[in-house]
Structure formats: C-alpha cells, structure tokens
Amino acid sequence: MQRAAKCALRLDISRAFCPSNVRNCRAVNRVNGSVSCRRYSVLPPPRDEEEKAMLDSMLRVDHAGEYGANRIYAGQMAVLGRTQTGPLIQHMWDQEKMHLERFNEILGEHRVRPTLLLPLWNIAGFALGACTALLGKEGAMACTVAVEESISEHYNSQIRTLMEADPERYTELLQLIKEFRDDEIEHHDTGLEHDAESVSLICWFASYEMYVLVFCCCCV
Amino acid sequence: MAALIRGLRAGRVLRGLGSVAVQGTLSPQCSNVRRGFHRAALLRLANDSKSDTSVPPPSYHEVDTAGESSSSSAHGESSEDAQPNTSFQDQSGEHGEDYETEEQLQARILTAALEFVPQHGWTVEAIAAGAETLGLSSASTGMFNNGAGDLALHFVAQCNAQLAETLAEQNNQVQLGQAESKKTAEFLRDAVEVRLRMLIPYIDTWPQAMSILLLPHNIPDSLKHLSTMVDDIWYYAGDRSTDVNWYTRRAALTGIYNTTELVMVQDSSPDFEETWAFLDNRIKDVVNMANTAKQVQATGEAVVQGLMGAAITLKNLTGMNQRR
C-alpha cells in the first residue's frame, strides 16, 4: 500500500508541475527505480465543484457496477465452477476483475468516495449469481445477458452525457468507458451465444437490481 | 442554488439597511442596485453606523437594466476567485483592477475580526471591531446573516486550508527524498496535533465556538469542513482504499479528533501535555482494534478451514466421499 501511495502521490505532484494540457505524466517509482505501470491520469483537473461532483458520482456508480458484476460472476463460479461452463465464466470474470482494478486506481488517484452500499452489493451480487447458476447454465447465461445489457446501457448514457458536455475535455475518460462498454457488450453476446433462454423473470430481476444499484450509488 | 442563497442574503441585508433609506425606488429584483447601495454604505467612513445609509445617487438606477443580466454572476465560491464582480459599476461603467468580490471582502473582515475574538468572544461585536480596523463601518456586520456562525466557520475553513498546505508541503518533502515518510499512526498523531494547536490562541473561547458550530443551521457546513479535513489527513497518510475501510477509517479519525478537541478545551496542563497523551492513547486504541480485527479474521478463517478438513475426513472415513 505504501508503494501504491507513493506512486499515487508522485502522480499528483507531477500533475501539479506539468501544464494542464500535458497529462501523460509517467510516475517513476523511486523505491526500486523502475518506471511503474501507472497510466496517465484519466480525468482532467476539475474546473469547479459541480464538475467534480458529477465526475465523482459517475465514477462511484461505475465502480459499484464493476464490483457488483465481479460478485455476480463469483457467485456463478461458486456453483458452476467445476462444470463445462466454468472456463467461460472464469474468462469473463477475469475481464471484470481488470475493470474493477482500473476503477480502484482511478478512485484512489482522484479521491473519489466509494459508495456506502458496497457490502450490500457484495452479498446481493453473490446471491444473484449463485441463485441464477443453480438454475443451470441457461439461467447463469440469462443473468449475464441481463446484467451486461444494463451495464452497457448505463455506460452508453454516460458516454452521451460526456459527449454532450465536452468531448475534448474528457477524451481519456471517454476512451476508458468506451473500452469497458465494448467488453460488456462482448460478454452480453457471449451469453446469448451460449443459449441464454429468455427466462423473463430472471432477466427482469437482474436488470432491476442493476437499475437500483445505479440510482442508489449516484447519491450514496 | 448558491446564487439564490446569496440573493436572499442580500435581500435580508438590505431590508435592514434600507429601513432608513429611500424605500420606493428599490424593487425586490434589483439585487445589483442593492449591492451598489450597501457597498456605498460600507465604504463610508462613518462614526455612527445605523443612521448613515441615506442618499442613493440617482445614477444607480441606470445600473438596473445593465446589471440585471449579471445578477447571475454571483458564483464566486471562495476568496481566491480573482474575477471582478460585474455587478458594481460606476457611472462610466468601468471598474478598477483591484476590485474585490463580496466574498473576498467578507473573508478579509472575518480574518481581521479573529484578532478581537479573545476580547469579545465569537460574536458580532468581534466582527464589527474587525471591520472597523479595516476602515469600514461596523454596519458591515449586516453582510453576515449568520453572524458569529460565519466567523466560526471562516476560522475552521482557514485552519483546514492551512493544515492541507502543511500536509502537502510535508508530502512534497517526502517525495523529493528530503524527509522520511512516517508510519500511519505517527502521521495521524502529528496531523491532529498540528490542527489542534491552531486552536490554542482561541482556546478560552473555543467552547463557545463549538456550541455555535453545533447549532442546527450550522451543522451541515461544520460537518462538511470536518469531513474534508479528515479526508485530507487520510489521503496524505496514504489511504487509497476503495471499500468499506474508506468509511471506517474516516469515522475512527473523526472520533479521535472530536474527543481530543473536547479534552483540549478543559486541559490546564502546561502546553496541553495531557491532551497529547490522550491523543496518543486514542490512536493506539484504534491501531490495536485494527490489529485485533485482523487477528480475529485470520483466526476465523483458520477455524473454518479446520472444520472443512474435519468434515472431509469424516466423509472419507464413512465412505461418503466416493464418486459414484
């Protein structure tokens, strides 16, 4: 944690010294002299309180969404891990883990508060994943389809908001969200390929949970 | 929202000031006329505050139409906003380079008023005395709707800003390798001590300030200041957590800070030694609790593993674990 802290703080300092249009400052980890893998800063320095609040809220919701998705896949793996669909779910889970890690970094760097409801999403996500997986492979895939659809909808609306506001200012953030949205759509298509029957109750429940997550985490 | 509050405040101020002035010409919507009006009042060097707010020059009415559109310009949040407020225009429509916003002026008055706090307490009298040292009329206390609350909140904000600067400076030095980084417990202890030492000049009247900050209409602001201070301290201590730890750490530090503050106001030992000893103990407590929690978790996991092992052994012994 200390090293990560040093990297983060160094990035802060380098951001302070670099002019605002040069945002690609690599941080050098002085502990072992190597260039750390920290990427450039994704957010522009905030202009005012409103912009900071908007970006904070967006990142908080995204972080909560990825965390929830992570737990859903964990629940599915717990039930279906040793079956044939195990490797597929594991692959999708790994991608979600990468997304979550990236958001963790961003939240730490930009001092964004994580949502208070994380423990709730921990349990609810795992329960959702496990319960749908108990209905078999089709149930798990249906849940995946529904959840990924909600998430990509949500990312799309964020992209729209940022594009309407100022596409040039938020270039890196837009790039990041687009990349993640494309991954989520890929998961959605994978779910469809693998016989996700439209088990409508599951879809409804999964989507509803995602919407609730999105609305709650904006504020809390 | 901020503009609305400011408009309301301006309205209330002028209702007070306008009681002896010409009434009929001021319409409720012309907040800019009011600004110019009460600024004229402030800039008069008056001996007697209350009766001296007469004579609005007729030229101010011309400012109405021109100034309407800039009534939404009241967005300057803090005193570091250097943009001139376009609401005040003299007859030729020009304004000076060194013009300051209302927020900057208020900040200056409150900073000057802090000198008089030991004498007058956290009251409007202190603000009036501060205004007088700047050469303004003591009627300028009318600018501060919240009175003593404004003074206390200003002081808290000032201390927090100073603390953030100090922490950033220390951090810089650590980054540049000129200083060693401290352990978390020591860092927290030093940060809280630095912040509490800023109260020492006002420690006799601090209980009054604390009670002012606990008034219901001041609670949102004082909580906001407290939470940003605690967040700053943890950030510079190196906390980058993104889970529930974010909340538990800040809650713990808030508890430590508040209790130490309470101990400090009734501490009479030389240089507040008892307070720092209390602070040490509280931080040790929190560190112990964190360690205990980790130990409990590790023990719990070990127990679960043991139980699972026992269950599997039992299944093996009874032959239930075979694949059929």
PDB file of C-alpha atoms in Angstrom, chain A residues 1-2 4-6 8-10 12-13 17 30 49 63 103-105 107-109 111-116 118-119 220, chain B residues 77 168 171-172 174-177 181-184 228 231-233 235-244 246-247 249:
ATOM      1  CA  MET A   1       0.000   0.000   0.000  1.00  0.00           C
ATOM      2  CA  GLN A   2       2.866   2.345   0.755  1.00  0.00           C
ATOM      3  CA  ALA A   4       0.946   2.439  -4.314  1.00  0.00           C
ATOM      4  CA  ALA A   5       0.520   5.501  -2.146  1.00  0.00           C
ATOM      5  CA  LYS A   6       3.898   6.837  -3.207  1.00  0.00           C
ATOM      6  CA  ALA A   8      -0.275   7.982  -6.482  1.00  0.00           C
ATOM      7  CA  LEU A   9       1.193  10.921  -4.635  1.00  0.00           C
ATOM      8  CA  ARG A  10       4.005  11.266  -7.123  1.00  0.00           C
ATOM      9  CA  ASP A  12      -0.290  14.145  -8.050  1.00  0.00           C
ATOM     10  CA  ILE A  13       2.907  16.175  -7.801  1.00  0.00           C
ATOM     11  CA  PHE A  17       4.072  20.616 -12.086  1.00  0.00           C
ATOM     12  CA  ARG A  30      11.715   5.702  -6.555  1.00  0.00           C
ATOM     13  CA  GLU A  49     -17.367  21.890  -7.591  1.00  0.00           C
ATOM     14  CA  HIS A  63     -17.003   1.333  -9.555  1.00  0.00           C
ATOM     15  CA  PHE A 103     -11.591   1.756 -11.277  1.00  0.00           C
ATOM     16  CA  ASN A 104      -9.945   1.187  -7.914  1.00  0.00           C
ATOM     17  CA  GLU A 105      -6.885   3.002  -9.197  1.00  0.00           C
ATOM     18  CA  LEU A 107     -10.903   6.269  -7.337  1.00  0.00           C
ATOM     19  CA  GLY A 108      -7.730   6.299  -5.296  1.00  0.00           C
ATOM     20  CA  GLU A 109      -5.981   8.822  -7.536  1.00  0.00           C
ATOM     21  CA  ARG A 111     -10.017  10.938  -4.128  1.00  0.00           C
ATOM     22  CA  VAL A 112     -13.459   9.756  -5.097  1.00  0.00           C
ATOM     23  CA  ARG A 113     -15.519   8.329  -2.270  1.00  0.00           C
ATOM     24  CA  PRO A 114     -16.639   4.749  -2.852  1.00  0.00           C
ATOM     25  CA  THR A 115     -20.299   4.032  -2.324  1.00  0.00           C
ATOM     26  CA  LEU A 116     -21.507   3.146   1.140  1.00  0.00           C
ATOM     27  CA  LEU A 118     -20.625  -1.859  -1.260  1.00  0.00           C
ATOM     28  CA  PRO A 119     -21.239  -4.510   1.423  1.00  0.00           C
ATOM     29  CA  VAL A 220     -24.785   7.331  -1.530  1.00  0.00           C
TER      30      VAL A 220
ATOM     31  CA  GLU B  77     -17.314  30.483  -4.287  1.00  0.00           C
ATOM     32  CA  ALA B 168       1.067  18.860   1.101  1.00  0.00           C
ATOM     33  CA  ASN B 171       4.403  15.220   1.342  1.00  0.00           C
ATOM     34  CA  ASN B 172       6.469  17.126  -1.189  1.00  0.00           C
ATOM     35  CA  VAL B 174       8.993  13.086   1.351  1.00  0.00           C
ATOM     36  CA  GLN B 175       8.623  12.763  -2.415  1.00  0.00           C
ATOM     37  CA  LEU B 176      11.792  14.707  -3.006  1.00  0.00           C
ATOM     38  CA  GLY B 177      13.570  12.470  -0.557  1.00  0.00           C
ATOM     39  CA  SER B 181       7.911   9.070   5.477  1.00  0.00           C
ATOM     40  CA  LYS B 182       6.209   8.422   8.770  1.00  0.00           C
ATOM     41  CA  LYS B 183       4.224   5.441   9.855  1.00  0.00           C
ATOM     42  CA  THR B 184       0.494   5.851   9.672  1.00  0.00           C
ATOM     43  CA  THR B 228     -12.931  17.307   4.243  1.00  0.00           C
ATOM     44  CA  ASP B 231     -10.327  13.060   4.221  1.00  0.00           C
ATOM     45  CA  ASP B 232      -7.285  15.289   3.650  1.00  0.00           C
ATOM     46  CA  ILE B 233      -5.423  13.779   6.584  1.00  0.00           C
ATOM     47  CA  TYR B 235      -5.221  10.989   1.859  1.00  0.00           C
ATOM     48  CA  TYR B 236      -1.833  12.349   2.818  1.00  0.00           C
ATOM     49  CA  ALA B 237      -1.383   9.434   5.206  1.00  0.00           C
ATOM     50  CA  GLY B 238      -1.532   7.274   2.092  1.00  0.00           C
ATOM     51  CA  ASP B 239      -5.003   5.802   2.306  1.00  0.00           C
ATOM     52  CA  ARG B 240      -6.246   4.713  -1.120  1.00  0.00           C
ATOM     53  CA  SER B 241      -8.884   2.245  -0.042  1.00  0.00           C
ATOM     54  CA  THR B 242     -11.993   1.862  -2.168  1.00  0.00           C
ATOM     55  CA  ASP B 243     -14.105  -0.319   0.047  1.00  0.00           C
ATOM     56  CA  VAL B 244     -15.804  -0.029   3.383  1.00  0.00           C
ATOM     57  CA  TRP B 246     -12.711   4.195   3.491  1.00  0.00           C
ATOM     58  CA  TYR B 247     -15.615   4.861   5.835  1.00  0.00           C
ATOM     59  CA  ARG B 249     -11.005   4.876   8.843  1.00  0.00           C
TER      60      ARG B 249
END
